[in-house]
Amino acid sequence: MRPENARGALLGLAMGDALGLPAEYHRHARAGWGRGVLWEKNVDLDRQRISRPLLPFVPGHTELNPLCGTDDTETAATAALVLLEAGAHDLRSLFQEWRTHYVDTEDVWCGIAERGAVLHALEGRVPPVTGTDNPVYWDDGAVPAAVSVGLFHSGDTRKATETVTEYARITHDRDGVWAAGAMAHAIAALSAGEDLAAALSEAERTVPDDSWLRRGFERAAAIVPGRAEGVFATVPSLIDAFGRPGYSHGGVAPETLPLAFAITRLVEGDLTSGLQTAALFPRQSDSLPAMVGALCGATGGDDAVPDTWRDHVDLVEGVLLPRVAGQRLTELADRLVTPRTNVDHPGAPTR
């Protein structure tokens, strides 16, 4: 295990998460009056054929951090705390700890898959129903959690995949779970120092044949190998393959994760280049940069994170998930990769 790689993974994820317009909306989720005015006036502008919509705003002076991480960062931080605080990592134990963050805490904002699981839980249902009977079980909402799981089991890709499969089943099924498994596998390998190409290839092989996600990986692989024209010149081909408006949902795991792996390969794990490239995909801008940031950060470590960025993203603000407010990603990363007693078999070391 390499603590610097773990810190790089979470900081890189937060850097990508902080980029783009979706993060602006997330940071203003609790703006109250301003949020209501924003949506009301944008409806009026649309009716009048005004091409530039209003952006999120807060009247007067605000202490809001303009580059804090939002949904993906807080999902990863929540998963880290669940892993560290749960007595065991079976599905029942993980769900009970997950409930404290999503169900038993007031004023939680989250994605459709997570909200569906919350509503099920409020009706007394438990996993796997909370994930299988879910309108967007295929989205990428569990992938940020997989980063924390991969770090917790750094160097043990099998255990990382097994654990995240249980965790992801709370909110997702099939492709949504398989995407989390592939990410956890990759992060567990990269954070332990495995070669980038090998780590990504092995992670892809965990995905079932003839699945939507596997076809996404195959489509990306057909574009990326042998691209002599460089990273930037490859972007249009990737957008042609993955960026067409076939869905109203931007976080489709069989699209975003293959893109994240493809971009990470193209930039050879370089964090700066990876984030700059991921930011060029408008339809996937809510989650793609965070995925690429996590993969590249796990590859290069926190030395690749500029202090100017660390100052903005290390502190978790809790803009959507209040219980994680005040956590620091670097501290969570160090805790995740600290040798510990096996949570499933007390007394036995995990590594």
XYZ file of C-alpha atoms in Angstrom:
351
model
C 0.000 0.000 0.000
C 1.164 3.530 -0.751
C -0.441 6.337 1.294
C 0.654 8.923 -1.264
C -1.262 7.061 -3.975
C -4.340 6.851 -1.760
C -4.226 10.584 -1.102
C -3.718 11.188 -4.810
C -6.781 9.094 -5.656
C -9.160 10.982 -3.372
C -7.705 14.415 -4.112
C -7.719 13.700 -7.847
C -11.335 12.587 -7.627
C -12.258 15.801 -5.821
C -10.400 17.958 -8.333
C -12.358 16.435 -11.186
C -15.578 16.618 -9.204
C -15.083 20.340 -8.606
C -14.829 21.086 -12.320
C -17.679 21.925 -14.642
C -21.175 23.359 -14.516
C -22.882 20.461 -12.680
C -20.686 21.151 -9.652
C -21.952 24.748 -9.616
C -25.515 23.497 -9.279
C -24.493 21.077 -6.531
C -22.699 23.780 -4.553
C -25.890 25.860 -4.583
C -28.306 23.056 -3.692
C -29.098 24.751 -0.375
C -29.435 28.246 -1.849
C -33.158 28.244 -1.046
C -34.716 31.351 -2.546
C -31.947 31.718 -5.124
C -32.406 28.148 -6.335
C -36.150 28.647 -6.720
C -35.686 31.867 -8.657
C -33.081 30.222 -10.882
C -35.420 27.478 -12.117
C -38.446 29.763 -12.329
C -36.653 32.395 -14.394
C -34.976 29.844 -16.652
C -38.425 28.550 -17.581
C -39.359 32.113 -18.528
C -36.173 32.559 -20.550
C -36.798 29.314 -22.393
C -40.308 30.446 -23.247
C -38.851 33.645 -24.719
C -36.195 31.734 -26.702
C -33.304 33.240 -24.734
C -30.240 31.120 -25.460
C -28.233 31.845 -22.298
C -29.732 30.413 -19.107
C -29.178 31.890 -15.677
C -26.492 30.302 -13.520
C -26.656 29.374 -9.823
C -26.163 32.386 -7.573
C -26.246 33.546 -3.960
C -27.249 37.180 -3.338
C -24.701 39.207 -1.424
C -21.464 38.045 0.140
C -20.924 34.319 0.533
C -18.280 32.140 2.151
C -18.921 29.350 -0.352
C -15.771 27.609 -1.576
C -16.006 28.018 -5.383
C -13.969 24.859 -6.039
C -15.035 22.435 -3.343
C -15.879 18.879 -4.283
C -19.556 17.978 -4.360
C -21.495 14.778 -5.065
C -18.699 12.405 -6.083
C -16.388 13.657 -3.352
C -19.023 13.270 -0.668
C -20.069 9.851 -1.972
C -16.462 8.677 -1.679
C -16.098 10.232 1.781
C -19.327 8.589 2.934
C -18.178 5.192 1.692
C -14.872 5.673 3.493
C -16.642 6.335 6.789
C -19.016 3.411 6.256
C -16.073 1.071 5.679
C -14.162 2.394 8.675
C -17.114 2.393 11.068
C -19.078 -0.721 10.068
C -18.523 -3.723 12.292
C -18.390 -6.015 9.261
C -18.564 -5.651 5.501
C -21.423 -7.976 4.686
C -24.424 -6.442 2.910
C -26.528 -6.072 6.048
C -23.813 -4.294 8.039
C -22.901 -1.963 5.184
C -26.559 -1.076 4.658
C -27.068 -0.229 8.329
C -24.122 2.156 8.292
C -25.174 3.588 4.899
C -28.600 4.367 6.374
C -27.097 6.730 8.937
C -25.792 8.944 6.142
C -28.637 8.780 3.626
C -31.816 7.890 5.531
C -31.366 8.974 9.143
C -29.818 12.365 8.300
C -31.978 15.348 7.381
C -31.667 17.469 4.239
C -29.716 14.960 2.158
C -29.344 15.662 -1.558
C -28.377 12.737 -3.765
C -28.776 11.080 -7.151
C -31.818 9.250 -8.492
C -30.469 5.787 -7.658
C -29.643 6.813 -4.102
C -33.005 8.532 -3.633
C -34.748 5.413 -4.889
C -32.880 3.334 -2.313
C -33.765 5.837 0.425
C -37.462 5.631 -0.448
C -37.293 1.845 -0.358
C -35.561 1.970 3.029
C -38.233 4.280 4.418
C -40.803 1.662 3.409
C -38.862 -0.999 5.302
C -37.226 -2.671 2.308
C -33.610 -3.807 2.342
C -30.960 -4.698 -0.255
C -30.860 -6.124 -2.809
C -34.390 -4.822 -3.530
C -33.226 -1.251 -2.884
C -30.857 -1.638 -5.837
C -32.682 -3.981 -8.192
C -36.031 -2.173 -8.009
C -34.422 1.120 -8.953
C -35.126 3.336 -11.990
C -31.444 4.004 -12.761
C -29.679 0.907 -11.410
C -27.244 1.293 -14.321
C -25.938 4.755 -13.469
C -22.438 5.537 -12.170
C -23.420 6.767 -8.712
C -21.627 3.911 -6.928
C -18.330 4.403 -8.766
C -16.962 7.136 -6.442
C -17.646 4.850 -3.475
C -15.603 2.206 -5.272
C -12.550 4.456 -5.040
C -12.685 4.309 -1.249
C -13.299 0.561 -1.302
C -10.313 0.054 -3.601
C -8.116 2.018 -1.216
C -9.398 0.100 1.808
C -8.333 -3.118 0.081
C -5.247 -1.694 -1.621
C -3.294 -4.544 -3.166
C -6.146 -7.050 -2.794
C -8.192 -6.633 -5.965
C -10.364 -9.664 -5.297
C -11.454 -8.425 -1.881
C -11.986 -4.914 -3.233
C -14.331 -6.210 -5.924
C -16.229 -8.432 -3.496
C -16.731 -5.651 -0.948
C -17.826 -2.993 -3.409
C -20.255 -5.436 -4.996
C -22.017 -5.695 -1.637
C -21.932 -1.932 -1.098
C -23.132 -1.046 -4.604
C -26.072 -3.456 -4.345
C -27.642 -1.040 -1.861
C -28.359 1.409 -4.682
C -27.611 -0.352 -7.978
C -27.750 -3.573 -9.950
C -26.048 -5.181 -12.951
C -24.038 -2.555 -14.922
C -24.121 -0.094 -12.027
C -22.625 -2.733 -9.729
C -20.173 -4.068 -12.321
C -18.878 -0.547 -12.964
C -18.196 -0.094 -9.260
C -16.422 -3.455 -9.218
C -14.166 -2.518 -12.118
C -13.243 0.804 -10.525
C -12.514 -0.764 -7.132
C -10.335 -3.386 -8.826
C -8.377 -0.713 -10.716
C -7.893 1.516 -7.667
C -6.812 -1.403 -5.465
C -4.168 -2.291 -8.045
C -2.971 1.223 -8.878
C -2.750 2.370 -5.261
C -0.459 -0.596 -4.587
C 1.859 0.397 -7.437
C 0.710 -1.933 -10.218
C 1.430 -0.956 -13.831
C -1.322 1.259 -15.271
C -2.003 -0.739 -18.429
C -2.172 -4.020 -16.532
C -4.401 -2.596 -13.805
C -6.945 -1.229 -16.281
C -6.984 -4.356 -18.425
C -7.468 -6.619 -15.418
C -10.269 -4.404 -14.117
C -12.064 -4.563 -17.453
C -11.940 -8.343 -17.377
C -14.063 -8.389 -14.218
C -17.045 -7.177 -16.263
C -19.367 -9.906 -17.635
C -19.198 -10.681 -21.345
C -21.955 -9.276 -23.541
C -22.995 -6.757 -20.909
C -23.733 -3.137 -21.722
C -20.633 -2.103 -19.774
C -18.376 -4.622 -21.532
C -19.587 -3.352 -24.906
C -18.714 0.159 -23.772
C -15.166 -0.903 -22.952
C -14.865 -2.626 -26.327
C -16.139 0.462 -28.146
C -13.584 2.657 -26.362
C -10.773 0.168 -27.032
C -11.529 0.295 -30.740
C -10.894 4.047 -30.716
C -7.918 4.502 -28.393
C -5.181 2.011 -29.464
C -2.766 3.283 -32.070
C -3.984 6.885 -32.029
C -0.968 8.637 -33.483
C -2.572 12.080 -33.590
C -2.456 12.641 -29.820
C -4.874 13.007 -26.933
C -6.688 16.177 -27.977
C -7.219 14.975 -31.537
C -8.828 11.776 -30.225
C -11.546 13.636 -28.303
C -13.950 14.081 -31.268
C -13.893 10.342 -31.983
C -14.709 9.552 -28.356
C -17.511 12.123 -28.299
C -18.926 10.653 -31.517
C -18.982 7.248 -29.839
C -20.176 8.222 -26.359
C -21.494 11.776 -26.409
C -24.612 11.604 -28.544
C -27.858 12.700 -26.826
C -29.503 9.296 -26.592
C -30.247 9.630 -22.870
C -31.386 12.464 -20.641
C -29.184 11.057 -17.858
C -25.517 12.070 -18.012
C -24.136 9.473 -15.612
C -24.601 6.274 -17.619
C -21.993 3.884 -16.202
C -21.500 1.920 -19.464
C -20.461 5.215 -21.054
C -18.648 7.158 -18.348
C -16.417 4.389 -16.995
C -15.156 3.213 -20.425
C -14.426 6.850 -21.248
C -12.554 7.279 -17.962
C -10.397 4.219 -18.634
C -9.773 5.354 -22.226
C -8.722 8.863 -21.206
C -6.479 7.544 -18.429
C -4.758 5.315 -20.989
C -4.380 8.161 -23.476
C -2.717 10.475 -20.940
C -0.706 7.597 -19.416
C -1.973 8.397 -15.935
C -0.952 12.065 -15.936
C -3.340 13.887 -13.599
C -3.226 17.336 -15.197
C -3.656 16.064 -18.747
C -6.340 13.638 -17.639
C -8.470 16.292 -15.965
C -8.043 18.732 -18.833
C -9.161 16.068 -21.293
C -12.075 14.775 -19.214
C -13.439 18.305 -18.903
C -14.000 18.366 -22.689
C -16.937 15.921 -22.560
C -20.030 18.011 -21.794
C -22.607 15.246 -21.398
C -20.446 13.325 -18.939
C -19.140 16.372 -17.075
C -20.898 15.500 -13.817
C -18.843 12.358 -13.175
C -16.209 11.684 -15.845
C -13.564 14.151 -14.573
C -13.856 12.717 -11.058
C -13.308 9.170 -12.336
C -10.295 10.188 -14.391
C -8.936 12.205 -11.471
C -9.189 9.196 -9.168
C -7.470 6.842 -11.619
C -4.678 9.286 -12.461
C -4.273 10.333 -8.834
C -3.939 6.715 -7.756
C -1.280 6.297 -10.434
C 0.833 9.376 -9.775
C 0.191 10.009 -6.094
C -0.468 13.270 -4.318
C 2.781 14.826 -5.557
C 0.856 15.487 -8.773
C -1.716 17.599 -6.902
C -0.813 21.320 -6.836
C -1.081 22.997 -3.437
C -3.543 25.505 -4.890
C -5.918 22.651 -5.667
C -5.265 20.778 -2.430
C -6.237 23.893 -0.477
C -9.633 23.952 -2.190
C -10.621 20.285 -2.310
C -9.113 18.554 0.731
C -11.821 19.742 3.124
C -15.197 18.090 2.508
C -17.901 20.755 2.729
C -21.003 18.549 2.994
C -22.968 20.554 0.443
C -25.127 17.503 -0.371
C -24.385 14.910 2.328
C -24.226 16.798 5.645
C -22.685 14.034 7.782
C -19.342 14.192 5.969
C -18.874 17.944 6.447
C -15.508 18.709 8.029
C -13.753 15.516 6.938
C -10.419 15.838 5.158
C -9.736 13.611 2.181
C -6.054 13.236 3.001
C -6.903 11.996 6.494
C -9.534 9.599 5.164
C -7.046 8.269 2.619
C -4.462 7.611 5.325
C -7.048 5.837 7.480
C -8.231 3.688 4.579
C -4.774 2.280 3.870
C -3.669 1.883 7.497
C -3.158 -1.800 8.442
C -6.054 -2.976 10.559
C -7.759 -5.992 12.062
C -9.935 -7.925 9.617
C -13.472 -6.551 10.066
C -15.070 -9.819 8.978
C -12.818 -12.024 11.133
C -11.675 -10.064 14.225
C -8.157 -10.893 15.268
C -6.964 -11.713 11.770
C -4.926 -8.988 10.017
C -6.194 -7.795 6.651
C -2.699 -7.359 5.228
